[in-house]
Short mmCIF file of C-alpha atoms in Angstrom, two decimals:
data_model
loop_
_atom_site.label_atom_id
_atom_site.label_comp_id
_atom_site.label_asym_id
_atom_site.label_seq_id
_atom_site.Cartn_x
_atom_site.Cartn_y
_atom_site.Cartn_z
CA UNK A 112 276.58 20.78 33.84
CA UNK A 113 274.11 19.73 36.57
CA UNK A 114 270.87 18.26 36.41
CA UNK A 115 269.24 20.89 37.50
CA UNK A 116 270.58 23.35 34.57
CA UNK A 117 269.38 20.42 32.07
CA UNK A 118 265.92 20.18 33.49
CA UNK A 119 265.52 24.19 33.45
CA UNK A 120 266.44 23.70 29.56
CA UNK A 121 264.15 21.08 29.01
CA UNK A 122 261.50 22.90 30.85
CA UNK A 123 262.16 25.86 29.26
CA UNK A 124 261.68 24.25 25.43
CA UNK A 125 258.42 22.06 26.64
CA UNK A 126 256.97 25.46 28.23
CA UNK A 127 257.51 27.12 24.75
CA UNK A 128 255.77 24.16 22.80
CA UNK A 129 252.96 24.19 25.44
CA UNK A 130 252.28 28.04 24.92
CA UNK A 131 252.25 27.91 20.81
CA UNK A 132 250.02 24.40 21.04
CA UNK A 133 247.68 26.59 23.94
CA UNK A 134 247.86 30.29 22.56
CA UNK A 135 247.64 29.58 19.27
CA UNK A 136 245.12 26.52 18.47
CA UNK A 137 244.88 26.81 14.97
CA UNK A 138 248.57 26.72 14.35
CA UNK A 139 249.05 22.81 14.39
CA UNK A 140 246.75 22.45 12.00
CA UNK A 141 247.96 24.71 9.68
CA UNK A 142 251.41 23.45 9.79
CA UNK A 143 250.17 19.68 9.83
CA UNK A 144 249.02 20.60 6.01
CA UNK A 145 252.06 22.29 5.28
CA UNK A 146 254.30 20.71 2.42
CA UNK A 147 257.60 21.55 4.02
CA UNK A 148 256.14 19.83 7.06
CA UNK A 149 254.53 16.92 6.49
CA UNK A 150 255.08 14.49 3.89
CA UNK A 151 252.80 11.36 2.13
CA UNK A 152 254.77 8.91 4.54
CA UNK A 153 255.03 11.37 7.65
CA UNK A 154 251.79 13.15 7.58
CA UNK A 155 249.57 13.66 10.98
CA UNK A 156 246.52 13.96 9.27
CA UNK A 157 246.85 10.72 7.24
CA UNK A 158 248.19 8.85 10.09
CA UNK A 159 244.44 10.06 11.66
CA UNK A 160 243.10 8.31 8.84
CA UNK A 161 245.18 5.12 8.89
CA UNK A 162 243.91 5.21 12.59
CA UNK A 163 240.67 5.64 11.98
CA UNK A 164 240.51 2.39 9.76
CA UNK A 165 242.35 0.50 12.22
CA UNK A 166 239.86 1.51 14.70
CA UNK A 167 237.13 0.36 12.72
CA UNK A 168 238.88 -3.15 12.25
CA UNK A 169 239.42 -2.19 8.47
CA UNK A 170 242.79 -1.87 7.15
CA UNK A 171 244.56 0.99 7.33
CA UNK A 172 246.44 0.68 3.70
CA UNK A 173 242.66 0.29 1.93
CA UNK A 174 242.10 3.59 -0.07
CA UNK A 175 246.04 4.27 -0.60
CA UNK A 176 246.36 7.40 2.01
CA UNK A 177 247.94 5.76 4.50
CA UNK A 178 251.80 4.99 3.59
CA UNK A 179 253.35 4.76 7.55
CA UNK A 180 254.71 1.47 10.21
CA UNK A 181 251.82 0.16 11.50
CA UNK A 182 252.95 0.14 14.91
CA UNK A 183 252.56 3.51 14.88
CA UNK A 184 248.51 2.67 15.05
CA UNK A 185 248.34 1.56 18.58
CA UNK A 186 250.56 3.85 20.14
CA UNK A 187 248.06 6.45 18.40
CA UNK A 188 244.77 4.52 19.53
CA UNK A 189 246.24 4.37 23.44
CA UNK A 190 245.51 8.26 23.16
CA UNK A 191 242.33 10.16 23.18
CA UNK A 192 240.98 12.00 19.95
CA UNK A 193 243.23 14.29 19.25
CA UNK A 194 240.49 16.38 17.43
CA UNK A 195 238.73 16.75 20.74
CA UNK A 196 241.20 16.07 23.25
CA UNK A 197 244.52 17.12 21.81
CA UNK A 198 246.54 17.90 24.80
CA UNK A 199 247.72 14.13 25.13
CA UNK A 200 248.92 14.08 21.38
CA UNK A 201 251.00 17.56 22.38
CA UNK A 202 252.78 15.76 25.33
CA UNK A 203 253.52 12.87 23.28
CA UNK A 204 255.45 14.92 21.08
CA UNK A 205 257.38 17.04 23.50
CA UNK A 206 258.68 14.24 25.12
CA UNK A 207 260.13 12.90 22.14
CA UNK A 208 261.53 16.32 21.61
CA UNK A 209 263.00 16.59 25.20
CA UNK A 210 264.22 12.81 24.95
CA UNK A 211 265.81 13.61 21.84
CA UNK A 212 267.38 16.75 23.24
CA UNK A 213 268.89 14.40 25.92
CA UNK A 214 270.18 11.81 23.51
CA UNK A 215 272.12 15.26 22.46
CA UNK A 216 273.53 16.03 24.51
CA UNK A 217 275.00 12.75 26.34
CA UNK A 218 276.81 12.86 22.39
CA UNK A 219 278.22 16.41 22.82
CA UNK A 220 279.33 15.73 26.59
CA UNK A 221 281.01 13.04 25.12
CA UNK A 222 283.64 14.83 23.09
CA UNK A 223 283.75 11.87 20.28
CA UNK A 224 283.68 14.48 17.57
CA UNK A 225 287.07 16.35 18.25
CA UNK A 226 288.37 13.20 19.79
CA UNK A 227 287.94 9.91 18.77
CA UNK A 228 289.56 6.50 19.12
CA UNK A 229 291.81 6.97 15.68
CA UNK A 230 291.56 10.50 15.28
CA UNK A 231 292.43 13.75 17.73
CA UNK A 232 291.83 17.25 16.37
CA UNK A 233 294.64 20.00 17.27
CA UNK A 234 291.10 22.01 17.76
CA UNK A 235 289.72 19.64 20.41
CA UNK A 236 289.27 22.28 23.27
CA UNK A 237 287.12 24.55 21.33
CA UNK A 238 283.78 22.61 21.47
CA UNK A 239 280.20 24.01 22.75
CA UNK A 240 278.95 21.91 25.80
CA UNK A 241 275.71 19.57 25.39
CA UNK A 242 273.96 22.57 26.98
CA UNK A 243 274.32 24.43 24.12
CA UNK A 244 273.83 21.95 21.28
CA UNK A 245 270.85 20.79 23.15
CA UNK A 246 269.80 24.09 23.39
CA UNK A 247 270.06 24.75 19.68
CA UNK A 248 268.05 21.67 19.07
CA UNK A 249 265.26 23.08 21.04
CA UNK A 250 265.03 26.10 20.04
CA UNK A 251 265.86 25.31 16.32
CA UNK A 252 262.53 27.23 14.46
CA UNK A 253 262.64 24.22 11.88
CA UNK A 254 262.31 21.50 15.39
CA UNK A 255 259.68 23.76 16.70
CA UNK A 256 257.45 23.98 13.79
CA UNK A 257 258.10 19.78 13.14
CA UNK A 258 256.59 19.45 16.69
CA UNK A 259 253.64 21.99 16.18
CA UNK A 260 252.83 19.72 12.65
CA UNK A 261 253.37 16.87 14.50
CA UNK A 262 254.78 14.31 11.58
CA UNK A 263 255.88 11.03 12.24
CA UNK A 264 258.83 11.12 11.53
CA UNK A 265 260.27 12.97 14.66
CA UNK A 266 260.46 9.33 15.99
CA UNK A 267 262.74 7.54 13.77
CA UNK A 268 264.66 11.17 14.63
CA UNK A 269 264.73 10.27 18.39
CA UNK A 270 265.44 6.84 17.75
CA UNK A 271 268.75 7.66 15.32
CA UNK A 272 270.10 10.33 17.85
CA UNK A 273 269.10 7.55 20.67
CA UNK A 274 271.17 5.13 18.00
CA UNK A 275 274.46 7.14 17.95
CA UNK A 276 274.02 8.08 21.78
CA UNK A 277 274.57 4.64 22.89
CA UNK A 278 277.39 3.76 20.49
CA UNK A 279 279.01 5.88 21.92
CA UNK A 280 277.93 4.73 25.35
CA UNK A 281 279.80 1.44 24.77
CA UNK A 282 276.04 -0.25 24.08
CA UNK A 283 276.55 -1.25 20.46
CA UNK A 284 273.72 -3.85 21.36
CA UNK A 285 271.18 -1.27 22.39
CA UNK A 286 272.39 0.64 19.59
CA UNK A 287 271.75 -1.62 16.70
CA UNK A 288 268.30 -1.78 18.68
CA UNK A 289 267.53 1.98 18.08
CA UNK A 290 268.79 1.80 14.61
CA UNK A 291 266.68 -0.73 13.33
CA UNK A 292 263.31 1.09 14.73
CA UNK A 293 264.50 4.02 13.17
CA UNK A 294 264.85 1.90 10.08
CA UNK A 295 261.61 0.11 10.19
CA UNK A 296 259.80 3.26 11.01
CA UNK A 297 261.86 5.67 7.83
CA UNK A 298 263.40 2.87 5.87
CA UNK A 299 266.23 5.54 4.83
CA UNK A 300 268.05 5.62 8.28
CA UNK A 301 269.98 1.17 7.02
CA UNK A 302 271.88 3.17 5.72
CA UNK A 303 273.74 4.67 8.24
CA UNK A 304 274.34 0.81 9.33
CA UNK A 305 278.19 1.10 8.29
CA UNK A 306 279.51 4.50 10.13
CA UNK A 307 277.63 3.63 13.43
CA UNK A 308 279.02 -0.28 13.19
CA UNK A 309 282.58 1.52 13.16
CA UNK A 310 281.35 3.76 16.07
CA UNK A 311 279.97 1.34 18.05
CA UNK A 312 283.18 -0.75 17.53
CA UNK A 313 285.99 1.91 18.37
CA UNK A 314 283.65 3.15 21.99
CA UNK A 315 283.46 -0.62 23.10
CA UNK A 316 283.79 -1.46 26.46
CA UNK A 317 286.93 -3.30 26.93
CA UNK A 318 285.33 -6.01 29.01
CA UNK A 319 283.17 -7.38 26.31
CA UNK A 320 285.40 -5.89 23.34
CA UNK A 321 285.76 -8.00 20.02
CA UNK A 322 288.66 -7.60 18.88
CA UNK A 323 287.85 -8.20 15.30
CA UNK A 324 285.92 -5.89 12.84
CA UNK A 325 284.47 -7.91 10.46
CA UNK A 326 283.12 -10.05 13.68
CA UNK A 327 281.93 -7.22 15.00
CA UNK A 328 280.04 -5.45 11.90
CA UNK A 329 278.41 -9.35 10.90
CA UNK A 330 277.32 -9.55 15.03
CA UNK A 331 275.62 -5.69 14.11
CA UNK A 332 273.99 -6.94 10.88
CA UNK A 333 272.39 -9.79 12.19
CA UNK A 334 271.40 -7.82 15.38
CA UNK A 335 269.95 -5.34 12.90
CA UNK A 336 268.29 -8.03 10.36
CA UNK A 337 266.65 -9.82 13.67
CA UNK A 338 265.16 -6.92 14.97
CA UNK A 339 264.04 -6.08 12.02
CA UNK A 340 262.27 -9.45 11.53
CA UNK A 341 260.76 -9.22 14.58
CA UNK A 342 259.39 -5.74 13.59
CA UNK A 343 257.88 -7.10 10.62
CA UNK A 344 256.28 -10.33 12.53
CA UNK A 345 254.66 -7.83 14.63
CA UNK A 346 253.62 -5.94 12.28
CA UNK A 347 252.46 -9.32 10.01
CA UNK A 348 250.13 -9.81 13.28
CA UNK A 349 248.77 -6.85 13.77
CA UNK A 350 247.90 -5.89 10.29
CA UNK A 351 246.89 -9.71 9.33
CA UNK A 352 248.95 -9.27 5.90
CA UNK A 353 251.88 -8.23 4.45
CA UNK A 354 250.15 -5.15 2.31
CA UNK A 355 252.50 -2.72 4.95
CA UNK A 356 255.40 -3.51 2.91
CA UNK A 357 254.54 -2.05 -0.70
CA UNK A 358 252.12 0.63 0.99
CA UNK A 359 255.01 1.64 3.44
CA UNK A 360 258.20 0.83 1.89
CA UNK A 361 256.82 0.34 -2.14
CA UNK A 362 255.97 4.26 -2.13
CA UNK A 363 258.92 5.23 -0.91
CA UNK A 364 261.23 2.83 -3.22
CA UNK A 365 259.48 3.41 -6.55
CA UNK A 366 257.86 7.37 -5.75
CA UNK A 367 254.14 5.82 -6.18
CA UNK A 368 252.84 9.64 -4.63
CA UNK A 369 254.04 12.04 -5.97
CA UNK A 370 252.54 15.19 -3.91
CA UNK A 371 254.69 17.96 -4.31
CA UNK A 372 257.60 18.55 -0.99
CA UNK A 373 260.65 20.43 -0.64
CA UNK A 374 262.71 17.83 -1.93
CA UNK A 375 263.79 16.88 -5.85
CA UNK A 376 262.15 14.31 -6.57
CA UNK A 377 258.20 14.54 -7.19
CA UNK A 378 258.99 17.42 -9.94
CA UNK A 379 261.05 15.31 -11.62
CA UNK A 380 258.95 12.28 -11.54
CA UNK A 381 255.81 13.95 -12.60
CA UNK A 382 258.09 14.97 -16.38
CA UNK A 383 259.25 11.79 -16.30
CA UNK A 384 257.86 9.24 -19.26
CA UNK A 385 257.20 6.26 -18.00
CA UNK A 386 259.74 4.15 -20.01
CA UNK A 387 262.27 5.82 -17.95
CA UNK A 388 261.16 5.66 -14.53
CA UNK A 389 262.41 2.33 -13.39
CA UNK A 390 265.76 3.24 -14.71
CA UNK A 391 265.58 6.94 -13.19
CA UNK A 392 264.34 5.50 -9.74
CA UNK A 393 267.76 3.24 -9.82
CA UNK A 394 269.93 6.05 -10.64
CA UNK A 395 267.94 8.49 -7.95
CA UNK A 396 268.54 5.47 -4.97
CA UNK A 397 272.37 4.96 -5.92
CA UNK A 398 272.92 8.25 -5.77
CA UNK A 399 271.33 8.46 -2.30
CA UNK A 400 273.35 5.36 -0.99
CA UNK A 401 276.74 6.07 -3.09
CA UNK A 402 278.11 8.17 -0.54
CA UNK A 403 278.01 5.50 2.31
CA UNK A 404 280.25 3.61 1.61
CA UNK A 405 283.44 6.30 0.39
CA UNK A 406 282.61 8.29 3.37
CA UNK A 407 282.91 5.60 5.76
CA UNK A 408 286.27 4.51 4.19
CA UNK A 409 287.79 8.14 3.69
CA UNK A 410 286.83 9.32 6.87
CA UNK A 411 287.51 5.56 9.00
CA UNK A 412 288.46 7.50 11.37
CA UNK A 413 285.73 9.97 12.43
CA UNK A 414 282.27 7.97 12.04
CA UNK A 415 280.64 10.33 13.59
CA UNK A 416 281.73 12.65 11.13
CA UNK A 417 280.12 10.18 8.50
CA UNK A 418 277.18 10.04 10.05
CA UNK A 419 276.59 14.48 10.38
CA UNK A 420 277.51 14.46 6.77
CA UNK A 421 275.27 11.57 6.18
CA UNK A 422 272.53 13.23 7.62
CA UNK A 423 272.75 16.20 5.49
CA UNK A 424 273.15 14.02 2.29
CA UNK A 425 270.02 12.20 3.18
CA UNK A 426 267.74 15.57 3.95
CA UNK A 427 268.52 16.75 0.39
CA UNK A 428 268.33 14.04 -1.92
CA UNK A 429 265.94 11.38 0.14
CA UNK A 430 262.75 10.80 -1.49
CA UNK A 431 260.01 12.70 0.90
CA UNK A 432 262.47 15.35 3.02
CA UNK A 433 260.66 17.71 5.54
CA UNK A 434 261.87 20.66 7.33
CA UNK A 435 261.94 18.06 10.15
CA UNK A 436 265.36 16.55 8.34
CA UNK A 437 267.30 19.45 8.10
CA UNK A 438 266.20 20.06 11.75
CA UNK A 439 268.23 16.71 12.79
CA UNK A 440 271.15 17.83 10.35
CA UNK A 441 271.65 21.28 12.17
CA UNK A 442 271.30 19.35 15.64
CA UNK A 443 274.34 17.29 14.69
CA UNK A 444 276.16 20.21 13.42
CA UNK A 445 277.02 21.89 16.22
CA UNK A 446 278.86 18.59 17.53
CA UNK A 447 281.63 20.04 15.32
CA UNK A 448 281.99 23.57 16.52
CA UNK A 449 285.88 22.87 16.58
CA UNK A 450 286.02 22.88 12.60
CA UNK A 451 283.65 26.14 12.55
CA UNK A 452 286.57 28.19 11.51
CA UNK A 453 287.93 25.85 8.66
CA UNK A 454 284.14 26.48 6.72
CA UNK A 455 284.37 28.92 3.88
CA UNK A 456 280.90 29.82 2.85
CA UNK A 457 278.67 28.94 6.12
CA UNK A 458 277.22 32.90 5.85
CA UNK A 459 276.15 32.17 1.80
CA UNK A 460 275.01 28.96 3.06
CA UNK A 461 272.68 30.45 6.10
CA UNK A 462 271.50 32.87 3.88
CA UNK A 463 270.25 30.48 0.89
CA UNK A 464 269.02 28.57 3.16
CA UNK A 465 267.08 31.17 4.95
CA UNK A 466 266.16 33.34 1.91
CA UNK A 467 264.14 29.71 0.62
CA UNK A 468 262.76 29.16 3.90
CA UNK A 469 260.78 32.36 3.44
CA UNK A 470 260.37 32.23 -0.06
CA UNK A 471 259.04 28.78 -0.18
CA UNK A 472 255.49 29.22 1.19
CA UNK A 473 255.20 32.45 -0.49
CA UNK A 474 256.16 30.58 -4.05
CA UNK A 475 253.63 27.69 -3.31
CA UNK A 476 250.75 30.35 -2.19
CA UNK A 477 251.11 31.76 -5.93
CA UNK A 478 251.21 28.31 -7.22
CA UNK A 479 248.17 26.59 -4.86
CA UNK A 480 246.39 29.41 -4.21
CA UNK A 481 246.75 32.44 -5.84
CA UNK A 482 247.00 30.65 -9.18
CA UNK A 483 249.38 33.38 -10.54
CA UNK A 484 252.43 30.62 -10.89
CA UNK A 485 252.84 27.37 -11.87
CA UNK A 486 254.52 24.27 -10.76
CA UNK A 487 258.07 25.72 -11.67
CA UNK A 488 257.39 28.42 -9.17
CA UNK A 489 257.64 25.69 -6.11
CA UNK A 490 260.50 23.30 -7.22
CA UNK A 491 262.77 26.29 -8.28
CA UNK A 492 262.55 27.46 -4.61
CA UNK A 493 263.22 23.80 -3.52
CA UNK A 494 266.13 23.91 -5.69
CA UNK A 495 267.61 27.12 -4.19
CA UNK A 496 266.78 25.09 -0.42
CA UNK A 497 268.74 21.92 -1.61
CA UNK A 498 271.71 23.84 -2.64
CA UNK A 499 271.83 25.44 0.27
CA UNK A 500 272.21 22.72 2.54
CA UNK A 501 274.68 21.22 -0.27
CA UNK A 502 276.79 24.33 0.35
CA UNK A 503 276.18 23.55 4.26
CA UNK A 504 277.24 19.85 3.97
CA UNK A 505 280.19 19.94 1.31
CA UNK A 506 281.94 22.77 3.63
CA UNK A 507 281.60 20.85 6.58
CA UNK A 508 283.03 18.05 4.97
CA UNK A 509 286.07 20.44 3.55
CA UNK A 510 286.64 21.31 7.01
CA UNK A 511 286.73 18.10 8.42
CA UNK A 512 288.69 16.74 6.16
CA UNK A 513 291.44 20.18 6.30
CA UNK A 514 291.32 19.27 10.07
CA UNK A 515 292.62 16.02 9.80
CA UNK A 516 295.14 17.18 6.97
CA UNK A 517 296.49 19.58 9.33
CA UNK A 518 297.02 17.01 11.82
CA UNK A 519 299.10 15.29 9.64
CA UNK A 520 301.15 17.86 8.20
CA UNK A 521 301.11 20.59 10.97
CA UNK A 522 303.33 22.72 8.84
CA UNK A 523 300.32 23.47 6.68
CA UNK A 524 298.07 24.71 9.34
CA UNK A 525 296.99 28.34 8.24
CA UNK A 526 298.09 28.03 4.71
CA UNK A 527 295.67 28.41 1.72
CA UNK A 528 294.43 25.50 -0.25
CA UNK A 529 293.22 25.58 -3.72
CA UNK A 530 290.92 23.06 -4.92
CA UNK A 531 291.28 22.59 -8.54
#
C-alpha cells in the first residue's frame, strides 16, 4: 500500500471531522456533555476549567472539578480560546486521530497477530491490510463522536497504540516511553506493562537483543518507573505541589465522583454503605487487574492477543469507561480478522451492543430530563452495553485460543467443541 493511498485515507477521515466540527457547530458541545462521552477524569469542559485556573496562576485542583495530568494544561494554554477560536482545538484532535490511525496500521502491516515469534496460525493469510483496519478506526461512529466531544483521553489512546507500534518495531525503549505517558496520563493503561514487555522482547532486534527475560522485563520496569518519575517531577514543578496525585489518581483509585457513565461502577457505589466501600473498591481493582497476569501466561505466546483482550477487559470494568474505550477495543479487533470465523456469537454481540448504543441516551433523557425514570433506567442500559462487549471479548478469546488448539492438534480442525 503506497503512501499516496494512506494519505487519501487520512485525508479522507480529517475532511469528515472538519465538515461535522464546520457544518454542524453545536454538535461538539453537545457531545462534550454527553455521559457516554466524556467522563469526570476525561471531560473537555472541565479540562477548560482546570485551564482556566492555571491561567489565572491558581491551581487547577482548587474547587474539586478538575481530576486530569497537569501537563495537559500547557499544551491547552499554547492554543487560542477554544470558545472563540475553536478551529485550533479541532486540528489538535484530528491529528491525534490520524497519528493514531498510522500507529494502526504500521501494527496490521506487520502481521504479528497471525504470526508471531512462538506462535503461527494455520489462518495466517486471511488478514485485512492496515488500509482497512485503519480505515475502520476512522470511520468507527464511536472514534468520530470521541473526536467531536473532544475528551482527553484520546491521547493516552494514541500513545498505547504508539506503545504496541514500536514493540513491534524492535524499539522496546521508545516503547516503554509511550507506555508510561499513556500511564501517567490514564493511570489504567501499567497494566498492560506485562504483555507488551513479552512483545517488545520476542520483536527485538537481534543486534541489541537480551537474551534473557527476566533482564529484559526488570530493564522495561525501570524504564517505565523512570519515566514515570520524571513525569511526576514535571508535574511537581509545574503545579508547585503534589495535590495532582489524589485529585488525578485518588478519584480514580477510591471512585471519589461518582457522576453517572456507561460503566458499572458509580451505580454501585452510590448503594454502597460506607462500611463497605474500602473493601468493595479492593475487590472492584482486583478484578480489573486479575486477568493480567493469567492472560499473559496462557496466551505467552500471542501478547498481542493479551493486549486486544486486555483492552476490552479494561473498557468494561475500568472505573470511568467512555465510548472512546470501546472505540480503541474495536480498532484492535480487526488485527485478528484470521480468527473471525472461529467466533460464535459476534452477530448477538453487534446487536447488544448496538441496540444499547441507541437505547442509552434515550434511557438517560427519561431519567435527566424527562423525569419519567429513575436511576435504574440508565445503569440497566449500561448493563446490557457491558455484556455486550463481554460477549465481544470472551468470543474473541475462544477463538484465539481454538486457533492455537488447532495448531496443535490439526486433526481437530472443524470439529465441534463443547464447553462444559
Amino acid at each position: 500500500m503506497g503512501f499516496e493511498d494512506t494519505a487519501g485515507l487520512y485525508g479522507a477521515a480529517a475532511a469528515l471531522r472538519l465538515a461535522l466540527f464546520t457544518f454542524f457547530p453545536a454538535l461538539p458541545d453537545l457531545l462534550t456533555s454527553r455521559v457516554e462521552v466524556s467522563t469526570p477524569v476525561t471531560s473537555f469542559k472541565r479540562l477548560q476549567e482546570g485551564l482556566f485556573l492555571y491561567n489565572h496562576n491558581v491551581s487547577p485542583y482548587d474547587g474539586g472539578v478538575y481530576h486530569q495530568a497537569p501537563l495537559l494544561l500547557p499544551l491547552f494554554s499554547l492554543l487560542p480560546d477554544p470558545s472563540t477560536y475553536p478551529f485550533f482545538t479541532y486540528l489538535l484532535y484530528i491529528l491525534v486521530d490520524i497519528v493514531s490511525a498510522d500507529a494502526l496500521y504500521r501494527i496490521a502491516e506487520s502481521g504479528e497477530a497471525a504470526a508471531s515469534r512462538l506462535f503461527t496460525s494455520a489462518r495466517k493469510d486471511r488478514r485485512w491490510s492496515g488500509y482497512v483496519v485503519a480505515a475502520i478506526f476512522l470511520f468507527n461512529p464511536f472514534t468520530i463522536a470521541t473526536c467531536l466531544g473532544r475528551p482527553t483521553n484520546v491521547f493516552a489512546t494514541c500513545a498505547i497504540l504508539h506503545a504496541i507500534a514500536k514493540a513491534i518495531s524492535g524499539n522496546p525503549l521508545t516503547s516503554m516511553l509511550a507506555l508510561s505517558f499513556a500511564a501517567y496520563l490514564s493511570m489504567y493503561p501499567i497494566l498492560l506493562l506485562p504483555p507488551l514487555a513479552l512483545l517488545a522482547y520476542d520483536r527485538q532486534h537481534p543486534s541489541n537483543k537480551i537474551s534473557s527475560l527476566p533482564q529484559f522485563a526488570g530493564v522495561a520496569v525501570a524504564t517505565v518507573t523512570a519515566s514515570l518519575s520524571t513525569l511526576f517531577t514535571i508535574s511537581y514543578l509545574l503545579t508547585g505541589s503534589w495535590e495532582f496525585f489524589t485529585a488525578t489518581y485518588g478519584t480514580q483509585l477510591t471512585l471519589t465522583d461518582l457522576t453517572p457513565n456507561v460503566g458499572l461502577w458509580w451505580y454501585f457505589f452510590i448503594e454502597m454503605f460506607d462500611s463497605f466501600r474500602s473493601f468493595f473498591l479492593g475487590v472492584f481493582w482486583l478484578h480489573l487487574s486479575s486477568y493480567v497476569g493469567g492472560l499473559s501466561i496462557r496466551i505467552r505466546a500471542q501478547p498481542l492477543a493479551v493486549l486486544t483482550i486486555l483492552l476490552g477487559i479494561f473498557s468494561i470494568f475500568k472505573p470511568y469507561p467512555s465510548i472512546a474505550d470501546i472505540s480503541l477495543s474495536l480498532a484492535v479487533m480487526p488485527l485478528f480478522r484470521h480468527v473471525f470465523p472461529l467466533m460464535r456469537y459476534t452477530f448477538f454481540a453487534a446487536s447488544t451492543i448496538l441496540y444499547s448504543a441507541f437505547l442509552g441516551p434515550a434511557f438517560y433523557y427519561l431519567w435527566i430530563y424527562a423525569g419519567s425514570g429513575n436511576a435504574n433506567f440508565f445503569y440497566a442500559i449500561t448493563l446490557v452495553w457491558s455484556l455486550g462487549q463481554s460477549l465481544l471479548v470472551s468470543d474473541l478469546t475462544f477463538a484465539v485460543l481454538r486457533d492455537e488448539w488447532e495448531v496443535e492438534r490439526p486433526e481437530m480442525v472443524g470439529k465441534e467443541i463443547r464447553q462444559i
